[in-house]
CSV table of C-alpha atoms in Angstrom, one decimal:
chain,number,residue,atom,x,y,z
A,197,MET,CA,11.6,7.5,39.9
A,198,SER,CA,10.7,9.3,36.7
A,199,ILE,CA,7.3,8.5,35.2
A,200,HIS,CA,9.0,8.5,31.8
A,201,ALA,CA,10.7,5.2,31.4
A,202,ARG,CA,13.7,4.8,29.0
A,203,ARG,CA,15.4,1.8,27.6
A,204,PRO,CA,18.5,0.7,29.6
A,205,THR,CA,21.8,1.1,27.7
A,206,MET,CA,25.1,-0.7,27.8
A,207,ASN,CA,26.4,2.1,30.0
A,208,ASP,CA,23.6,1.3,32.5
A,209,VAL,CA,24.6,-2.4,32.4
A,210,ALA,CA,28.3,-1.6,32.9
A,211,ALA,CA,27.5,0.7,35.9
A,212,HIS,CA,25.2,-1.9,37.5
A,213,ALA,CA,27.6,-4.7,37.1
A,214,GLY,CA,30.7,-2.7,38.1
A,215,VAL,CA,32.6,-3.5,34.9
A,216,SER,CA,33.8,-1.5,31.9
A,217,LEU,CA,31.7,-0.7,28.9
A,218,LYS,CA,34.1,-2.7,26.7
A,219,THR,CA,33.5,-5.8,28.9
A,220,VAL,CA,29.7,-5.5,28.5
A,221,SER,CA,30.1,-5.1,24.7
A,222,ARG,CA,32.2,-8.3,24.6
A,223,VAL,CA,29.7,-10.3,26.6
A,224,VAL,CA,26.7,-9.1,24.5
A,225,ASN,CA,28.6,-10.0,21.3
A,226,GLU,CA,29.5,-13.4,22.8
A,227,ILE,CA,33.3,-13.0,22.6
A,228,ALA,CA,34.8,-16.0,24.4
A,229,THR,CA,37.8,-14.3,26.0
A,230,VAL,CA,35.9,-12.6,28.8
A,231,ASP,CA,36.4,-14.0,32.3
A,232,PRO,CA,33.4,-16.3,33.2
A,233,GLU,CA,32.9,-14.5,36.5
A,234,LEU,CA,32.5,-11.2,34.7
A,235,VAL,CA,30.2,-12.8,32.1
A,236,SER,CA,27.9,-14.0,35.0
A,237,LYS,CA,27.9,-10.5,36.5
A,238,VAL,CA,27.0,-8.8,33.2
A,239,ARG,CA,24.3,-11.3,32.3
A,240,ALA,CA,22.7,-10.9,35.7
A,241,SER,CA,22.7,-7.1,35.3
A,242,ILE,CA,21.2,-7.5,31.8
A,243,ALA,CA,18.4,-9.7,33.2
A,244,GLN,CA,17.7,-7.4,36.1
A,245,LEU,CA,17.7,-4.2,34.1
A,246,GLY,CA,15.8,-5.6,31.1
A,247,TYR,CA,18.5,-4.5,28.6
A,248,ARG,CA,17.9,-5.5,25.0
A,249,HIS,CA,20.7,-5.4,22.4
A,250,ASN,CA,20.0,-3.5,19.2
A,251,SER,CA,21.6,-6.0,16.8
A,252,LEU,CA,20.5,-4.1,13.7
A,253,ALA,CA,22.3,-0.9,14.8
A,254,ALA,CA,25.3,-2.9,15.9
A,255,ASN,CA,25.6,-4.7,12.5
A,256,LEU,CA,25.3,-1.4,10.7
A,257,ARG,CA,28.1,0.1,12.8
A,258,ALA,CA,30.2,-2.9,12.0
A,259,GLY,CA,29.6,-2.5,8.3
A,260,ASP,CA,27.4,-5.6,8.0
A,261,VAL,CA,24.4,-5.6,5.7
A,262,SER,CA,20.9,-5.9,7.2
A,263,LYS,CA,18.2,-8.1,5.7
A,264,THR,CA,15.5,-5.5,6.2
A,265,ILE,CA,13.3,-3.9,3.5
A,266,GLY,CA,11.1,-0.9,3.7
A,267,VAL,CA,7.5,-0.7,2.5
A,268,ILE,CA,5.5,2.5,2.1
A,269,THR,CA,1.8,2.1,1.2
A,270,ALA,CA,-0.8,4.8,0.5
A,271,ASP,CA,-3.3,4.0,3.3
A,272,LEU,CA,-3.1,1.0,5.6
A,273,SER,CA,-6.7,1.5,6.7
A,274,ASN,CA,-7.8,0.4,3.2
A,275,SER,CA,-8.1,-3.4,2.9
A,276,PHE,CA,-6.6,-3.3,-0.6
A,277,TYR,CA,-3.3,-2.0,0.8
A,278,THR,CA,-3.3,-4.3,3.9
A,279,THR,CA,-3.6,-7.3,1.5
A,280,LEU,CA,-0.8,-6.0,-0.6
A,281,SER,CA,1.4,-5.5,2.5
A,282,SER,CA,0.6,-8.9,3.8
A,283,ALA,CA,1.7,-10.5,0.6
A,284,ILE,CA,5.0,-8.6,0.6
A,285,VAL,CA,5.7,-9.6,4.2
A,286,ARG,CA,5.0,-13.3,3.4
A,287,GLU,CA,7.3,-13.3,0.4
A,288,ALA,CA,10.0,-11.4,2.1
A,289,SER,CA,9.9,-13.7,5.2
A,290,ALA,CA,10.2,-16.7,2.9
A,291,HIS,CA,13.6,-15.2,1.7
A,292,GLY,CA,14.8,-14.3,5.2
A,293,TYR,CA,14.0,-10.6,5.1
A,294,GLN,CA,12.2,-8.5,7.7
A,295,VAL,CA,9.9,-5.7,6.7
A,296,VAL,CA,9.5,-2.2,8.1
A,297,MET,CA,6.0,-0.9,7.2
A,298,ALA,CA,4.8,2.7,6.9
A,299,SER,CA,1.9,4.6,5.4
A,300,SER,CA,2.1,7.9,3.5
A,301,GLU,CA,-1.6,8.7,3.9
A,302,GLU,CA,-1.5,10.0,0.3
A,303,ASP,CA,0.8,12.9,1.5
A,304,PRO,CA,3.8,13.4,-0.9
A,305,ALA,CA,5.8,15.2,1.8
A,306,ARG,CA,5.2,12.4,4.3
A,307,GLU,CA,6.2,9.8,1.6
A,308,ARG,CA,9.4,11.6,0.9
A,309,ALA,CA,10.3,11.9,4.6
A,310,LEU,CA,9.5,8.2,5.2
A,311,ALA,CA,11.5,7.0,2.2
A,312,LEU,CA,14.6,9.0,3.1
A,313,ASP,CA,14.4,8.0,6.8
A,314,LEU,CA,14.2,4.3,5.8
A,315,CYS,CA,17.2,4.7,3.5
A,316,GLN,CA,19.1,6.4,6.4
A,317,ARG,CA,18.3,3.3,8.5
A,318,ARG,CA,20.0,1.3,5.8
A,319,VAL,CA,17.2,-0.9,4.6
A,320,ARG,CA,18.3,-3.0,1.7
A,321,GLY,CA,15.5,-1.8,-0.6
A,322,LEU,CA,12.1,-0.1,-0.8
A,323,VAL,CA,8.7,-1.0,-2.1
A,324,ILE,CA,6.6,2.2,-2.5
A,325,VAL,CA,2.9,2.7,-3.4
A,326,PRO,CA,3.6,6.3,-4.5
A,327,THR,CA,1.6,9.4,-4.2
A,328,ASN,CA,1.6,11.9,-7.1
A,329,ALA,CA,5.0,13.2,-5.9
A,330,ARG,CA,8.2,13.4,-8.0
A,331,HIS,CA,10.7,10.7,-7.0
A,332,ASP,CA,14.0,12.2,-8.2
A,333,TYR,CA,14.8,12.6,-4.5
A,334,LEU,CA,15.5,8.9,-4.5
A,335,ARG,CA,18.0,8.9,-7.5
A,336,GLU,CA,21.1,9.3,-5.3
A,337,GLU,CA,19.9,6.4,-3.1
A,338,VAL,CA,19.3,4.2,-6.1
A,339,GLU,CA,22.7,5.1,-7.5
A,340,LEU,CA,24.3,4.2,-4.2
A,341,GLY,CA,22.7,0.7,-4.5
A,342,THR,CA,19.3,0.9,-2.8
A,343,PRO,CA,16.8,-0.6,-5.3
A,344,VAL,CA,13.2,0.7,-5.4
A,345,VAL,CA,10.1,-1.0,-6.7
A,346,PHE,CA,7.0,1.0,-7.3
A,347,LEU,CA,3.7,-0.9,-6.7
A,348,ASP,CA,0.2,-0.2,-7.9
A,349,ARG,CA,1.3,3.2,-9.3
A,350,PRO,CA,4.4,4.3,-11.3
A,351,GLY,CA,7.1,6.5,-9.9
A,352,VAL,CA,7.8,9.9,-11.4
A,353,ASP,CA,11.1,11.2,-12.8
A,354,ILE,CA,13.1,8.1,-11.8
A,355,ASN,CA,14.1,4.9,-13.5
A,356,ALA,CA,12.8,2.0,-11.3
A,357,ASP,CA,10.8,-1.2,-11.6
A,358,GLU,CA,7.0,-1.0,-11.5
A,359,ILE,CA,4.4,-3.6,-10.7
A,360,LEU,CA,1.0,-2.4,-11.8
A,361,ALA,CA,-2.6,-3.7,-12.4
A,362,ASP,CA,-4.3,-3.1,-15.8
A,363,ASN,CA,-6.6,-0.3,-14.6
A,364,ARG,CA,-7.6,0.9,-18.0
A,365,GLY,CA,-8.4,-2.6,-19.1
A,366,GLY,CA,-10.4,-3.2,-16.0
A,367,ALA,CA,-12.5,-0.1,-16.5
A,368,GLU,CA,-13.2,-1.0,-20.1
A,369,LEU,CA,-14.5,-4.4,-18.9
A,370,ALA,CA,-16.8,-2.8,-16.3
A,371,ILE,CA,-18.2,-0.2,-18.7
A,372,ALA,CA,-18.7,-2.8,-21.5
A,373,HIS,CA,-20.6,-5.0,-19.0
A,374,LEU,CA,-22.9,-2.0,-18.1
A,375,ILE,CA,-23.5,-1.1,-21.7
A,376,LYS,CA,-24.3,-4.7,-22.5
A,377,GLY,CA,-26.9,-4.5,-19.7
A,378,GLY,CA,-28.7,-1.7,-21.6
A,379,HIS,CA,-27.2,1.3,-19.7
A,380,ARG,CA,-26.5,4.5,-21.6
A,381,ARG,CA,-26.2,7.1,-18.7
A,382,ILE,CA,-23.4,5.9,-16.5
A,383,GLY,CA,-22.2,7.9,-13.5
A,384,PHE,CA,-18.6,7.8,-12.1
A,385,LEU,CA,-17.4,8.2,-8.5
A,386,PHE,CA,-13.6,8.5,-8.3
A,387,ASP,CA,-11.0,9.7,-5.8
A,388,SER,CA,-8.6,12.5,-6.9
A,389,LEU,CA,-7.8,12.2,-10.6
A,390,GLU,CA,-4.2,13.2,-9.6
A,391,ILE,CA,-3.9,9.6,-8.4
A,392,TYR,CA,-2.6,7.5,-11.2
A,393,THR,CA,-5.0,4.6,-10.7
A,394,MET,CA,-8.0,6.9,-10.8
A,395,ALA,CA,-6.9,8.7,-13.9
A,396,GLU,CA,-6.3,5.4,-15.7
A,397,ARG,CA,-9.7,4.0,-14.7
A,398,LEU,CA,-11.5,7.1,-15.9
A,399,ALA,CA,-9.5,7.0,-19.2
A,400,GLY,CA,-10.5,3.3,-19.7
A,401,ALA,CA,-14.1,4.2,-19.0
A,402,ARG,CA,-14.1,7.0,-21.6
A,403,THR,CA,-12.5,4.6,-24.1
A,404,ALA,CA,-15.3,2.1,-23.6
A,405,LEU,CA,-18.0,4.7,-24.0
A,406,ALA,CA,-16.4,6.0,-27.2
A,407,GLN,CA,-16.2,2.5,-28.6
A,408,ALA,CA,-20.0,2.2,-28.0
A,409,ASN,CA,-20.6,5.7,-29.6
A,410,LEU,CA,-21.9,7.0,-26.3
A,411,ASP,CA,-21.3,10.5,-25.0
A,412,PHE,CA,-19.2,11.3,-21.9
A,413,ASP,CA,-21.2,13.6,-19.6
A,414,ASP,CA,-19.2,15.6,-17.1
A,415,ALA,CA,-22.3,16.1,-15.0
A,416,LEU,CA,-22.1,12.4,-14.1
A,417,VAL,CA,-18.6,12.5,-12.8
A,418,ALA,CA,-17.8,13.0,-9.1
A,419,THR,CA,-14.2,13.2,-7.9
A,420,ASN,CA,-12.3,13.4,-4.6
A,421,ILE,CA,-14.4,10.7,-3.2
A,422,HIS,CA,-12.2,9.6,-0.3
A,423,ALA,CA,-14.7,7.8,2.1
A,424,PRO,CA,-18.0,5.9,1.9
A,425,GLU,CA,-19.8,9.0,3.3
A,426,ASP,CA,-18.4,11.1,0.3
A,427,ALA,CA,-19.8,8.4,-2.1
A,428,ALA,CA,-23.2,8.5,-0.4
A,429,VAL,CA,-23.5,12.3,-0.9
A,430,ALA,CA,-22.3,12.1,-4.5
A,431,ILE,CA,-24.6,9.4,-5.6
A,432,ALA,CA,-27.5,11.0,-3.8
A,433,ALA,CA,-26.9,14.2,-5.8
A,434,MET,CA,-26.7,12.3,-9.1
A,435,LEU,CA,-30.0,10.6,-8.3
A,436,GLU,CA,-31.6,14.0,-8.0
A,437,LEU,CA,-30.7,15.1,-11.5
A,438,GLU,CA,-33.4,15.5,-14.1
A,439,GLU,CA,-31.8,12.7,-16.0
A,440,PRO,CA,-30.1,10.5,-13.3
A,441,PRO,CA,-27.7,7.7,-14.3
A,442,THR,CA,-29.1,4.2,-14.5
A,443,ALA,CA,-25.7,2.7,-13.6
A,444,VAL,CA,-22.5,3.9,-11.8
A,445,LEU,CA,-18.9,2.9,-11.7
A,446,CYS,CA,-17.1,3.4,-8.4
A,447,GLY,CA,-13.4,4.0,-8.4
A,448,ASN,CA,-12.5,1.9,-5.3
A,449,ASN,CA,-14.0,-0.4,-2.7
A,450,ARG,CA,-14.8,2.5,-0.3
A,451,SER,CA,-16.9,4.4,-2.8
A,452,THR,CA,-18.6,1.1,-3.7
A,453,VAL,CA,-19.6,0.6,-0.1
A,454,GLY,CA,-21.0,4.1,0.3
A,455,THR,CA,-22.8,4.0,-3.0
A,456,VAL,CA,-24.5,0.7,-2.3
A,457,GLU,CA,-25.5,1.8,1.2
A,458,GLU,CA,-27.2,5.0,-0.1
A,459,ILE,CA,-28.9,3.2,-3.0
A,460,TRP,CA,-30.2,0.5,-0.6
A,461,ARG,CA,-31.4,3.2,1.8
A,462,ARG,CA,-33.3,4.9,-1.0
A,463,GLY,CA,-34.6,1.8,-2.6
A,464,ALA,CA,-33.3,3.2,-5.9
A,465,GLU,CA,-33.0,1.2,-9.1
A,466,ILE,CA,-29.4,1.7,-10.3
A,467,GLU,CA,-26.8,-0.8,-11.2
A,468,VAL,CA,-23.4,-0.7,-9.5
A,469,ALA,CA,-19.9,-1.7,-10.7
A,470,GLY,CA,-16.8,-1.0,-8.7
A,471,PHE,CA,-13.1,-1.5,-8.4
A,472,ASP,CA,-11.0,-3.4,-5.8
A,473,ASP,CA,-12.5,-6.6,-4.5
A,474,PHE,CA,-12.6,-7.0,-0.7
A,475,GLU,CA,-13.3,-9.8,1.7
A,476,MET,CA,-16.8,-8.7,2.7
A,477,SER,CA,-17.9,-7.7,-0.8
A,478,ARG,CA,-19.9,-11.0,-1.0
A,479,LEU,CA,-22.2,-9.6,1.7
A,480,LEU,CA,-23.2,-6.5,-0.2
A,481,PRO,CA,-27.0,-6.2,-0.4
A,482,ARG,CA,-27.0,-5.4,-4.1
A,483,PRO,CA,-25.2,-7.2,-6.9
A,484,VAL,CA,-22.0,-5.4,-7.9
A,485,ALA,CA,-19.8,-6.2,-10.9
A,486,THR,CA,-16.4,-5.8,-9.4
A,487,VAL,CA,-13.1,-5.2,-11.2
A,488,SER,CA,-10.8,-7.5,-9.2
A,489,ASN,CA,-7.0,-7.2,-9.2
A,490,ASP,CA,-5.0,-10.0,-7.7
A,491,THR,CA,-3.6,-8.1,-4.8
A,492,ILE,CA,-1.7,-11.1,-3.5
A,493,ALA,CA,0.0,-11.5,-6.9
A,494,LEU,CA,0.8,-7.8,-7.0
A,495,GLY,CA,2.4,-7.7,-3.6
A,496,THR,CA,4.3,-11.0,-4.2
A,497,ALA,CA,5.6,-9.8,-7.5
A,498,ALA,CA,6.8,-6.6,-6.0
A,499,ALA,CA,8.7,-8.4,-3.2
A,500,GLN,CA,10.2,-10.9,-5.6
A,501,ARG,CA,11.4,-8.1,-7.9
A,502,LEU,CA,13.0,-6.2,-5.0
A,503,ILE,CA,14.7,-9.2,-3.6
A,504,ALA,CA,16.1,-10.1,-7.0
A,505,ARG,CA,17.5,-6.6,-7.3
A,506,ILE,CA,19.0,-6.8,-3.8
A,507,GLU,CA,20.6,-10.1,-4.5
A,508,GLY,CA,22.3,-9.0,-7.7
A,509,ASP,CA,19.8,-8.8,-10.7
A,510,THR,CA,21.2,-6.0,-12.9
A,511,SER,CA,18.8,-6.4,-15.9
A,512,ALA,CA,17.0,-3.3,-17.3
A,513,THR,CA,14.2,-2.0,-15.2
A,514,ASN,CA,10.7,-2.8,-16.5
A,515,ARG,CA,7.0,-2.3,-16.0
A,516,THR,CA,5.0,-5.5,-15.2
A,517,LEU,CA,1.2,-5.1,-15.9
A,518,LEU,CA,-1.0,-7.7,-14.2
A,519,PRO,CA,-4.4,-8.3,-15.8
A,520,SER,CA,-7.7,-7.3,-14.2
A,521,GLN,CA,-10.9,-9.4,-14.2
A,522,LEU,CA,-14.6,-8.8,-13.7
A,523,VAL,CA,-16.3,-10.8,-11.0
A,524,SER,CA,-19.8,-10.7,-9.5
A,525,ARG,CA,-20.2,-9.8,-5.8
A,526,GLY,CA,-23.1,-9.2,-3.4
A,527,GLY,CA,-26.8,-9.6,-4.0
A,528,TRP,CA,-27.9,-11.4,-0.9
A,529,SER,CA,-31.6,-11.2,0.1
A,530,VAL,CA,-32.9,-10.3,3.5
A,531,ALA,CA,-35.5,-13.0,3.1
A,532,GLN,CA,-32.9,-15.7,2.6
């Protein structure tokens, strides 16, 4: 026996039962004209071999339409994207659709390969949290009737619906809050500025500083902060400056965690604001003003828009911008 198992096929069932492949196909597809004795033999072989019928593939071969949609996120290890994905799955399930999930890991080439593969598998539509790639490779698929909805970030070089959060407005709220607290030197920790959300958040922060007649200091900007460890290194370097910042805005929840950990370790006095609320943010040891986007609303809206397109909505594509809000998180005391 081979140590590499494989799935049994209809041919295996036919050989085991001693019948033709056509007979197995008729039994599997519940065609009533098959002799009952043959039906019993085929079903016994199916049970013994553990054969499972691929109904999706069969339906596609028959020209039927699946009720499956594809979702490509940027990074499923980030709680922001897992919450988005969960909301999409719930809304899709409520309308009778199944979801195939994939993660691009912020790799444009991987995103392209995943999207085209899902289209080849005949999903009814795609929800994509895009990388900074161009998306003209999807034009032919869209023209052939596969709708695409871009979530959290806009697509590039393609006409498609977009469901976005107000990143600029959220950054303006956070910086205005820090300025109101008396801060004039504010540091910034962001992921790559090639990512749409990061560029928008930095632009909003610059606008808020300009409105308060405060200078923007490039020395207080750290980019390509991917993980908490990166944020810890970056904030440590800022705190060693001759004129360190008195406050910092973190571009996402991971940089917030790393920043708070390093500040807590050092016992430093610096106020923190951050983006992207997450479930454990209430347990942060320092108060954090958090720009919260309703991830459930974002994911739900994306699923609703895609399903509407699948089911015949031919109205003009549009961008939906959901508002951000500033909430207070963290600040528990060890003594409590």
